[in-house]
Amino acid sequence: MKLKRRSKAIGDFSMASMTDVIFLLLIFFMVSSTLVVPSALRVLLPKSSQQTNARPVTRVTITPEGEYFVGVGNGEDRQVTFEEIDPFLQETLDQNPDMFVALYADEGVPYGEVVKVLNIAVENRYQMVLATRPLKE
């Protein structure tokens, strides 16, 4: 019995090149996802029905242990004392006059600690945003 060889029609194509493209995309996304650095500080934010769409330039974070951290843009947060917050914010304002500050305070932080940071913002007329998480999570 003689087998007939089928010639390739115009509509036939090899899936090998498509598979190569898919694997290359997979590798690209796996490598590029390691470049995204999430905030290393984990704080449980209080819930709120209102959320801001603005992206803060500067962050002040208060952990449940009462530690203060500051950061700018995509930079890494660094630990500071309470007295170092005001000079840090003033230095950042000098570099970026349109700056506004996001305050990330864990919901277990005493209200007085949050008010102390808010007082710094009021005294220096910084634009401050309180970071919260949505009611529906």
PDB file of N, CA and C in Angstrom, residues 45-137:
ATOM      1  N   LEU A  45      -4.503  49.029  57.224  1.00  0.00           N
ATOM      2  CA  LEU A  45      -5.100  50.353  57.169  1.00  0.00           C
ATOM      3  C   LEU A  45      -6.552  50.306  57.598  1.00  0.00           C
ATOM      4  N   PRO A  46      -7.051  51.391  58.182  1.00  0.00           N
ATOM      5  CA  PRO A  46      -8.470  51.436  58.512  1.00  0.00           C
ATOM      6  C   PRO A  46      -9.308  51.484  57.242  1.00  0.00           C
ATOM      7  N   LYS A  47     -10.562  51.058  57.337  1.00  0.00           N
ATOM      8  CA  LYS A  47     -11.452  51.031  56.170  1.00  0.00           C
ATOM      9  C   LYS A  47     -12.140  52.374  55.996  1.00  0.00           C
ATOM     10  N   SER A  48     -12.430  52.719  54.739  1.00  0.00           N
ATOM     11  CA  SER A  48     -13.122  53.960  54.425  1.00  0.00           C
ATOM     12  C   SER A  48     -13.895  53.785  53.132  1.00  0.00           C
ATOM     13  N   SER A  49     -15.001  54.510  53.020  1.00  0.00           N
ATOM     14  CA  SER A  49     -15.790  54.437  51.786  1.00  0.00           C
ATOM     15  C   SER A  49     -15.217  55.357  50.712  1.00  0.00           C
ATOM     16  N   GLN A  50     -14.398  56.320  51.081  1.00  0.00           N
ATOM     17  CA  GLN A  50     -13.808  57.254  50.125  1.00  0.00           C
ATOM     18  C   GLN A  50     -12.347  56.889  49.891  1.00  0.00           C
ATOM     19  N   GLN A  51     -11.957  56.818  48.629  1.00  0.00           N
ATOM     20  CA  GLN A  51     -10.584  56.512  48.267  1.00  0.00           C
ATOM     21  C   GLN A  51     -10.068  57.617  47.358  1.00  0.00           C
ATOM     22  N   THR A  52      -8.789  57.941  47.481  1.00  0.00           N
ATOM     23  CA  THR A  52      -8.194  58.946  46.616  1.00  0.00           C
ATOM     24  C   THR A  52      -7.576  58.271  45.394  1.00  0.00           C
ATOM     25  N   ASN A  53      -7.638  58.940  44.260  1.00  0.00           N
ATOM     26  CA  ASN A  53      -7.031  58.418  43.039  1.00  0.00           C
ATOM     27  C   ASN A  53      -5.625  58.957  42.842  1.00  0.00           C
ATOM     28  N   ALA A  54      -5.262  59.966  43.617  1.00  0.00           N
ATOM     29  CA  ALA A  54      -3.956  60.588  43.467  1.00  0.00           C
ATOM     30  C   ALA A  54      -2.863  59.662  43.987  1.00  0.00           C
ATOM     31  N   ARG A  55      -1.736  59.712  43.332  1.00  0.00           N
ATOM     32  CA  ARG A  55      -0.583  58.926  43.759  1.00  0.00           C
ATOM     33  C   ARG A  55       0.326  59.808  44.604  1.00  0.00           C
ATOM     34  N   PRO A  56       0.553  59.439  45.860  1.00  0.00           N
ATOM     35  CA  PRO A  56       1.386  60.280  46.712  1.00  0.00           C
ATOM     36  C   PRO A  56       2.847  60.218  46.294  1.00  0.00           C
ATOM     37  N   VAL A  57       3.508  61.342  46.454  1.00  0.00           N
ATOM     38  CA  VAL A  57       4.932  61.408  46.157  1.00  0.00           C
ATOM     39  C   VAL A  57       5.726  60.952  47.380  1.00  0.00           C
ATOM     40  N   THR A  58       5.250  61.330  48.558  1.00  0.00           N
ATOM     41  CA  THR A  58       5.960  61.060  49.800  1.00  0.00           C
ATOM     42  C   THR A  58       5.079  60.248  50.737  1.00  0.00           C
ATOM     43  N   ARG A  59       5.691  59.302  51.456  1.00  0.00           N
ATOM     44  CA  ARG A  59       4.948  58.453  52.388  1.00  0.00           C
ATOM     45  C   ARG A  59       5.500  58.598  53.790  1.00  0.00           C
ATOM     46  N   VAL A  60       4.584  58.610  54.751  1.00  0.00           N
ATOM     47  CA  VAL A  60       4.946  58.475  56.163  1.00  0.00           C
ATOM     48  C   VAL A  60       4.141  57.292  56.670  1.00  0.00           C
ATOM     49  N   THR A  61       4.814  56.307  57.232  1.00  0.00           N
ATOM     50  CA  THR A  61       4.158  55.096  57.710  1.00  0.00           C
ATOM     51  C   THR A  61       4.398  54.950  59.200  1.00  0.00           C
ATOM     52  N   ILE A  62       3.313  54.633  59.913  1.00  0.00           N
ATOM     53  CA  ILE A  62       3.420  54.358  61.349  1.00  0.00           C
ATOM     54  C   ILE A  62       3.015  52.902  61.552  1.00  0.00           C
ATOM     55  N   THR A  63       3.925  52.093  62.069  1.00  0.00           N
ATOM     56  CA  THR A  63       3.658  50.670  62.277  1.00  0.00           C
ATOM     57  C   THR A  63       2.924  50.470  63.602  1.00  0.00           C
ATOM     58  N   PRO A  64       2.358  49.282  63.820  1.00  0.00           N
ATOM     59  CA  PRO A  64       1.676  49.017  65.089  1.00  0.00           C
ATOM     60  C   PRO A  64       2.602  49.138  66.302  1.00  0.00           C
ATOM     61  N   GLU A  65       3.900  48.958  66.088  1.00  0.00           N
ATOM     62  CA  GLU A  65       4.869  49.062  67.179  1.00  0.00           C
ATOM     63  C   GLU A  65       5.247  50.509  67.466  1.00  0.00           C
ATOM     64  N   GLY A  66       4.701  51.462  66.696  1.00  0.00           N
ATOM     65  CA  GLY A  66       4.996  52.878  66.905  1.00  0.00           C
ATOM     66  C   GLY A  66       6.253  53.354  66.210  1.00  0.00           C
ATOM     67  N   GLU A  67       6.751  52.595  65.239  1.00  0.00           N
ATOM     68  CA  GLU A  67       7.933  52.995  64.482  1.00  0.00           C
ATOM     69  C   GLU A  67       7.498  53.848  63.302  1.00  0.00           C
ATOM     70  N   TYR A  68       8.337  54.816  62.931  1.00  0.00           N
ATOM     71  CA  TYR A  68       8.056  55.718  61.819  1.00  0.00           C
ATOM     72  C   TYR A  68       8.965  55.370  60.650  1.00  0.00           C
ATOM     73  N   PHE A  69       8.389  55.353  59.446  1.00  0.00           N
ATOM     74  CA  PHE A  69       9.139  55.125  58.219  1.00  0.00           C
ATOM     75  C   PHE A  69       8.746  56.206  57.228  1.00  0.00           C
ATOM     76  N   VAL A  70       9.707  56.663  56.412  1.00  0.00           N
ATOM     77  CA  VAL A  70       9.436  57.649  55.378  1.00  0.00           C
ATOM     78  C   VAL A  70      10.003  57.136  54.063  1.00  0.00           C
ATOM     79  N   GLY A  71       9.397  57.574  52.967  1.00  0.00           N
ATOM     80  CA  GLY A  71       9.856  57.184  51.646  1.00  0.00           C
ATOM     81  C   GLY A  71       9.358  58.169  50.609  1.00  0.00           C
ATOM     82  N   VAL A  72      10.045  58.206  49.468  1.00  0.00           N
ATOM     83  CA  VAL A  72       9.676  59.089  48.367  1.00  0.00           C
ATOM     84  C   VAL A  72       9.547  58.262  47.103  1.00  0.00           C
ATOM     85  N   GLY A  73       8.448  58.453  46.361  1.00  0.00           N
ATOM     86  CA  GLY A  73       8.244  57.785  45.085  1.00  0.00           C
ATOM     87  C   GLY A  73       8.339  56.282  45.208  1.00  0.00           C
ATOM     88  N   ASN A  74       9.108  55.681  44.313  1.00  0.00           N
ATOM     89  CA  ASN A  74       9.284  54.230  44.324  1.00  0.00           C
ATOM     90  C   ASN A  74      10.466  53.802  45.189  1.00  0.00           C
ATOM     91  N   GLY A  75      11.072  54.757  45.880  1.00  0.00           N
ATOM     92  CA  GLY A  75      12.227  54.446  46.714  1.00  0.00           C
ATOM     93  C   GLY A  75      11.839  53.607  47.920  1.00  0.00           C
ATOM     94  N   GLU A  76      12.848  53.052  48.531  1.00  0.00           N
ATOM     95  CA  GLU A  76      12.637  52.199  49.697  1.00  0.00           C
ATOM     96  C   GLU A  76      12.367  53.051  50.929  1.00  0.00           C
ATOM     97  N   ASP A  77      11.469  52.591  51.783  1.00  0.00           N
ATOM     98  CA  ASP A  77      11.165  53.298  53.024  1.00  0.00           C
ATOM     99  C   ASP A  77      12.306  53.091  54.017  1.00  0.00           C
ATOM    100  N   ARG A  78      12.594  54.148  54.771  1.00  0.00           N
ATOM    101  CA  ARG A  78      13.636  54.033  55.793  1.00  0.00           C
ATOM    102  C   ARG A  78      13.067  54.470  57.134  1.00  0.00           C
ATOM    103  N   GLN A  79      13.570  53.862  58.184  1.00  0.00           N
ATOM    104  CA  GLN A  79      13.079  54.150  59.521  1.00  0.00           C
ATOM    105  C   GLN A  79      13.690  55.451  60.028  1.00  0.00           C
ATOM    106  N   VAL A  80      12.846  56.280  60.659  1.00  0.00           N
ATOM    107  CA  VAL A  80      13.291  57.541  61.224  1.00  0.00           C
ATOM    108  C   VAL A  80      12.655  57.714  62.602  1.00  0.00           C
ATOM    109  N   THR A  81      13.172  58.672  63.358  1.00  0.00           N
ATOM    110  CA  THR A  81      12.511  59.040  64.613  1.00  0.00           C
ATOM    111  C   THR A  81      11.442  60.081  64.294  1.00  0.00           C
ATOM    112  N   PHE A  82      10.575  60.351  65.249  1.00  0.00           N
ATOM    113  CA  PHE A  82       9.526  61.336  65.028  1.00  0.00           C
ATOM    114  C   PHE A  82      10.120  62.709  64.712  1.00  0.00           C
ATOM    115  N   GLU A  83      11.212  63.068  65.363  1.00  0.00           N
ATOM    116  CA  GLU A  83      11.842  64.369  65.161  1.00  0.00           C
ATOM    117  C   GLU A  83      12.429  64.517  63.759  1.00  0.00           C
ATOM    118  N   GLU A  84      12.730  63.420  63.080  1.00  0.00           N
ATOM    119  CA  GLU A  84      13.323  63.477  61.742  1.00  0.00           C
ATOM    120  C   GLU A  84      12.271  63.599  60.637  1.00  0.00           C
ATOM    121  N   ILE A  85      10.998  63.458  60.972  1.00  0.00           N
ATOM    122  CA  ILE A  85       9.947  63.506  59.939  1.00  0.00           C
ATOM    123  C   ILE A  85       9.851  64.896  59.330  1.00  0.00           C
ATOM    124  N   ASP A  86       9.785  65.939  60.163  1.00  0.00           N
ATOM    125  CA  ASP A  86       9.624  67.300  59.654  1.00  0.00           C
ATOM    126  C   ASP A  86      10.785  67.725  58.745  1.00  0.00           C
ATOM    127  N   PRO A  87      12.054  67.532  59.134  1.00  0.00           N
ATOM    128  CA  PRO A  87      13.145  67.891  58.209  1.00  0.00           C
ATOM    129  C   PRO A  87      13.100  67.088  56.905  1.00  0.00           C
ATOM    130  N   PHE A  88      12.726  65.813  56.992  1.00  0.00           N
ATOM    131  CA  PHE A  88      12.621  64.992  55.780  1.00  0.00           C
ATOM    132  C   PHE A  88      11.558  65.562  54.840  1.00  0.00           C
ATOM    133  N   LEU A  89      10.397  65.899  55.384  1.00  0.00           N
ATOM    134  CA  LEU A  89       9.317  66.440  54.551  1.00  0.00           C
ATOM    135  C   LEU A  89       9.696  67.801  53.972  1.00  0.00           C
ATOM    136  N   GLN A  90      10.396  68.621  54.748  1.00  0.00           N
ATOM    137  CA  GLN A  90      10.814  69.932  54.255  1.00  0.00           C
ATOM    138  C   GLN A  90      11.821  69.785  53.113  1.00  0.00           C
ATOM    139  N   GLU A  91      12.737  68.845  53.253  1.00  0.00           N
ATOM    140  CA  GLU A  91      13.726  68.588  52.199  1.00  0.00           C
ATOM    141  C   GLU A  91      13.033  68.086  50.923  1.00  0.00           C
ATOM    142  N   THR A  92      12.051  67.216  51.092  1.00  0.00           N
ATOM    143  CA  THR A  92      11.308  66.701  49.949  1.00  0.00           C
ATOM    144  C   THR A  92      10.502  67.812  49.286  1.00  0.00           C
ATOM    145  N   LEU A  93       9.914  68.708  50.080  1.00  0.00           N
ATOM    146  CA  LEU A  93       9.147  69.831  49.543  1.00  0.00           C
ATOM    147  C   LEU A  93      10.041  70.772  48.755  1.00  0.00           C
ATOM    148  N   ASP A  94      11.267  70.978  49.212  1.00  0.00           N
ATOM    149  CA  ASP A  94      12.202  71.834  48.484  1.00  0.00           C
ATOM    150  C   ASP A  94      12.509  71.265  47.099  1.00  0.00           C
ATOM    151  N   GLN A  95      12.567  69.937  46.992  1.00  0.00           N
ATOM    152  CA  GLN A  95      12.857  69.290  45.717  1.00  0.00           C
ATOM    153  C   GLN A  95      11.626  69.218  44.819  1.00  0.00           C
ATOM    154  N   ASN A  96      10.430  69.143  45.429  1.00  0.00           N
ATOM    155  CA  ASN A  96       9.194  69.009  44.663  1.00  0.00           C
ATOM    156  C   ASN A  96       8.103  69.863  45.321  1.00  0.00           C
ATOM    157  N   PRO A  97       7.925  71.110  44.872  1.00  0.00           N
ATOM    158  CA  PRO A  97       6.964  72.001  45.505  1.00  0.00           C
ATOM    159  C   PRO A  97       5.507  71.520  45.415  1.00  0.00           C
ATOM    160  N   ASP A  98       5.175  70.671  44.457  1.00  0.00           N
ATOM    161  CA  ASP A  98       3.804  70.162  44.310  1.00  0.00           C
ATOM    162  C   ASP A  98       3.587  68.879  45.084  1.00  0.00           C
ATOM    163  N   MET A  99       4.455  68.572  46.000  1.00  0.00           N
ATOM    164  CA  MET A  99       4.398  67.319  46.739  1.00  0.00           C
ATOM    165  C   MET A  99       3.175  67.247  47.638  1.00  0.00           C
ATOM    166  N   PHE A 100       2.677  66.043  47.804  1.00  0.00           N
ATOM    167  CA  PHE A 100       1.727  65.788  48.885  1.00  0.00           C
ATOM    168  C   PHE A 100       2.109  64.497  49.553  1.00  0.00           C
ATOM    169  N   VAL A 101       1.674  64.346  50.792  1.00  0.00           N
ATOM    170  CA  VAL A 101       2.131  63.269  51.658  1.00  0.00           C
ATOM    171  C   VAL A 101       0.983  62.320  51.944  1.00  0.00           C
ATOM    172  N   ALA A 102       1.256  61.028  51.864  1.00  0.00           N
ATOM    173  CA  ALA A 102       0.280  60.013  52.260  1.00  0.00           C
ATOM    174  C   ALA A 102       0.706  59.465  53.613  1.00  0.00           C
ATOM    175  N   LEU A 103      -0.238  59.446  54.536  1.00  0.00           N
ATOM    176  CA  LEU A 103       0.029  58.919  55.867  1.00  0.00           C
ATOM    177  C   LEU A 103      -0.578  57.534  55.962  1.00  0.00           C
ATOM    178  N   TYR A 104       0.276  56.525  56.109  1.00  0.00           N
ATOM    179  CA  TYR A 104      -0.149  55.139  56.285  1.00  0.00           C
ATOM    180  C   TYR A 104       0.019  54.792  57.756  1.00  0.00           C
ATOM    181  N   ALA A 105      -1.087  54.723  58.470  1.00  0.00           N
ATOM    182  CA  ALA A 105      -1.038  54.388  59.889  1.00  0.00           C
ATOM    183  C   ALA A 105      -1.855  53.126  60.121  1.00  0.00           C
ATOM    184  N   ASP A 106      -1.255  52.140  60.748  1.00  0.00           N
ATOM    185  CA  ASP A 106      -1.962  50.908  61.071  1.00  0.00           C
ATOM    186  C   ASP A 106      -3.163  51.250  61.936  1.00  0.00           C
ATOM    187  N   GLU A 107      -4.254  50.485  61.780  1.00  0.00           N
ATOM    188  CA  GLU A 107      -5.456  50.817  62.531  1.00  0.00           C
ATOM    189  C   GLU A 107      -5.281  50.601  64.032  1.00  0.00           C
ATOM    190  N   GLY A 108      -4.210  49.943  64.447  1.00  0.00           N
ATOM    191  CA  GLY A 108      -3.943  49.749  65.863  1.00  0.00           C
ATOM    192  C   GLY A 108      -3.101  50.861  66.484  1.00  0.00           C
ATOM    193  N   VAL A 109      -2.652  51.818  65.668  1.00  0.00           N
ATOM    194  CA  VAL A 109      -1.829  52.918  66.170  1.00  0.00           C
ATOM    195  C   VAL A 109      -2.719  53.878  66.958  1.00  0.00           C
ATOM    196  N   PRO A 110      -2.266  54.304  68.129  1.00  0.00           N
ATOM    197  CA  PRO A 110      -3.068  55.265  68.896  1.00  0.00           C
ATOM    198  C   PRO A 110      -3.329  56.538  68.088  1.00  0.00           C
ATOM    199  N   TYR A 111      -4.523  57.073  68.252  1.00  0.00           N
ATOM    200  CA  TYR A 111      -4.962  58.251  67.507  1.00  0.00           C
ATOM    201  C   TYR A 111      -4.022  59.437  67.722  1.00  0.00           C
ATOM    202  N   GLY A 112      -3.458  59.544  68.901  1.00  0.00           N
ATOM    203  CA  GLY A 112      -2.552  60.641  69.212  1.00  0.00           C
ATOM    204  C   GLY A 112      -1.316  60.658  68.324  1.00  0.00           C
ATOM    205  N   GLU A 113      -0.805  59.486  67.950  1.00  0.00           N
ATOM    206  CA  GLU A 113       0.372  59.416  67.079  1.00  0.00           C
ATOM    207  C   GLU A 113       0.033  59.932  65.686  1.00  0.00           C
ATOM    208  N   VAL A 114      -1.163  59.605  65.211  1.00  0.00           N
ATOM    209  CA  VAL A 114      -1.602  60.081  63.898  1.00  0.00           C
ATOM    210  C   VAL A 114      -1.752  61.602  63.930  1.00  0.00           C
ATOM    211  N   VAL A 115      -2.324  62.124  64.995  1.00  0.00           N
ATOM    212  CA  VAL A 115      -2.531  63.567  65.121  1.00  0.00           C
ATOM    213  C   VAL A 115      -1.202  64.307  65.171  1.00  0.00           C
ATOM    214  N   LYS A 116      -0.182  63.730  65.801  1.00  0.00           N
ATOM    215  CA  LYS A 116       1.133  64.370  65.849  1.00  0.00           C
ATOM    216  C   LYS A 116       1.689  64.573  64.437  1.00  0.00           C
ATOM    217  N   VAL A 117       1.543  63.569  63.579  1.00  0.00           N
ATOM    218  CA  VAL A 117       2.026  63.699  62.201  1.00  0.00           C
ATOM    219  C   VAL A 117       1.153  64.694  61.431  1.00  0.00           C
ATOM    220  N   LEU A 118      -0.160  64.653  61.661  1.00  0.00           N
ATOM    221  CA  LEU A 118      -1.044  65.615  61.002  1.00  0.00           C
ATOM    222  C   LEU A 118      -0.720  67.048  61.416  1.00  0.00           C
ATOM    223  N   ASN A 119      -0.318  67.250  62.657  1.00  0.00           N
ATOM    224  CA  ASN A 119       0.067  68.584  63.116  1.00  0.00           C
ATOM    225  C   ASN A 119       1.280  69.110  62.360  1.00  0.00           C
ATOM    226  N   ILE A 120       2.223  68.235  62.065  1.00  0.00           N
ATOM    227  CA  ILE A 120       3.391  68.639  61.264  1.00  0.00           C
ATOM    228  C   ILE A 120       2.917  69.153  59.908  1.00  0.00           C
ATOM    229  N   ALA A 121       1.970  68.443  59.307  1.00  0.00           N
ATOM    230  CA  ALA A 121       1.457  68.837  57.995  1.00  0.00           C
ATOM    231  C   ALA A 121       0.715  70.168  58.066  1.00  0.00           C
ATOM    232  N   VAL A 122      -0.077  70.362  59.096  1.00  0.00           N
ATOM    233  CA  VAL A 122      -0.838  71.606  59.232  1.00  0.00           C
ATOM    234  C   VAL A 122       0.103  72.790  59.459  1.00  0.00           C
ATOM    235  N   GLU A 123       1.084  72.626  60.330  1.00  0.00           N
ATOM    236  CA  GLU A 123       2.018  73.716  60.633  1.00  0.00           C
ATOM    237  C   GLU A 123       2.808  74.155  59.410  1.00  0.00           C
ATOM    238  N   ASN A 124       3.132  73.218  58.527  1.00  0.00           N
ATOM    239  CA  ASN A 124       3.949  73.517  57.344  1.00  0.00           C
ATOM    240  C   ASN A 124       3.136  73.622  56.062  1.00  0.00           C
ATOM    241  N   ARG A 125       1.827  73.480  56.182  1.00  0.00           N
ATOM    242  CA  ARG A 125       0.902  73.553  55.046  1.00  0.00           C
ATOM    243  C   ARG A 125       1.218  72.526  53.956  1.00  0.00           C
ATOM    244  N   TYR A 126       1.550  71.319  54.392  1.00  0.00           N
ATOM    245  CA  TYR A 126       1.728  70.213  53.450  1.00  0.00           C
ATOM    246  C   TYR A 126       0.356  69.695  53.056  1.00  0.00           C
ATOM    247  N   GLN A 127       0.254  69.198  51.830  1.00  0.00           N
ATOM    248  CA  GLN A 127      -0.969  68.526  51.405  1.00  0.00           C
ATOM    249  C   GLN A 127      -0.873  67.087  51.893  1.00  0.00           C
ATOM    250  N   MET A 128      -1.810  66.672  52.737  1.00  0.00           N
ATOM    251  CA  MET A 128      -1.734  65.352  53.376  1.00  0.00           C
ATOM    252  C   MET A 128      -2.957  64.533  53.002  1.00  0.00           C
ATOM    253  N   VAL A 129      -2.729  63.246  52.762  1.00  0.00           N
ATOM    254  CA  VAL A 129      -3.790  62.291  52.459  1.00  0.00           C
ATOM    255  C   VAL A 129      -3.671  61.153  53.460  1.00  0.00           C
ATOM    256  N   LEU A 130      -4.777  60.774  54.081  1.00  0.00           N
ATOM    257  CA  LEU A 130      -4.781  59.617  54.968  1.00  0.00           C
ATOM    258  C   LEU A 130      -5.080  58.376  54.138  1.00  0.00           C
ATOM    259  N   ALA A 131      -4.183  57.421  54.150  1.00  0.00           N
ATOM    260  CA  ALA A 131      -4.367  56.198  53.374  1.00  0.00           C
ATOM    261  C   ALA A 131      -5.308  55.258  54.129  1.00  0.00           C
ATOM    262  N   THR A 132      -6.288  54.729  53.393  1.00  0.00           N
ATOM    263  CA  THR A 132      -7.219  53.757  53.957  1.00  0.00           C
ATOM    264  C   THR A 132      -7.410  52.637  52.951  1.00  0.00           C
ATOM    265  N   ARG A 133      -8.085  51.589  53.387  1.00  0.00           N
ATOM    266  CA  ARG A 133      -8.413  50.503  52.457  1.00  0.00           C
ATOM    267  C   ARG A 133      -9.921  50.552  52.207  1.00  0.00           C
ATOM    268  N   PRO A 134     -10.365  50.043  51.071  1.00  0.00           N
ATOM    269  CA  PRO A 134     -11.793  50.100  50.742  1.00  0.00           C
ATOM    270  C   PRO A 134     -12.624  49.268  51.730  1.00  0.00           C
ATOM    271  N   LEU A 135     -13.898  49.647  51.888  1.00  0.00           N
ATOM    272  CA  LEU A 135     -14.799  48.905  52.770  1.00  0.00           C
ATOM    273  C   LEU A 135     -14.992  47.477  52.284  1.00  0.00           C
ATOM    274  N   LYS A 136     -15.077  47.303  50.969  1.00  0.00           N
ATOM    275  CA  LYS A 136     -15.302  45.968  50.392  1.00  0.00           C
ATOM    276  C   LYS A 136     -13.981  45.396  49.935  1.00  0.00           C
ATOM    277  N   GLU A 137     -13.448  44.439  50.677  1.00  0.00           N
ATOM    278  CA  GLU A 137     -12.206  43.775  50.285  1.00  0.00           C
ATOM    279  C   GLU A 137     -12.448  42.319  50.067  1.00  0.00           C
TER     280      GLU A 137
END
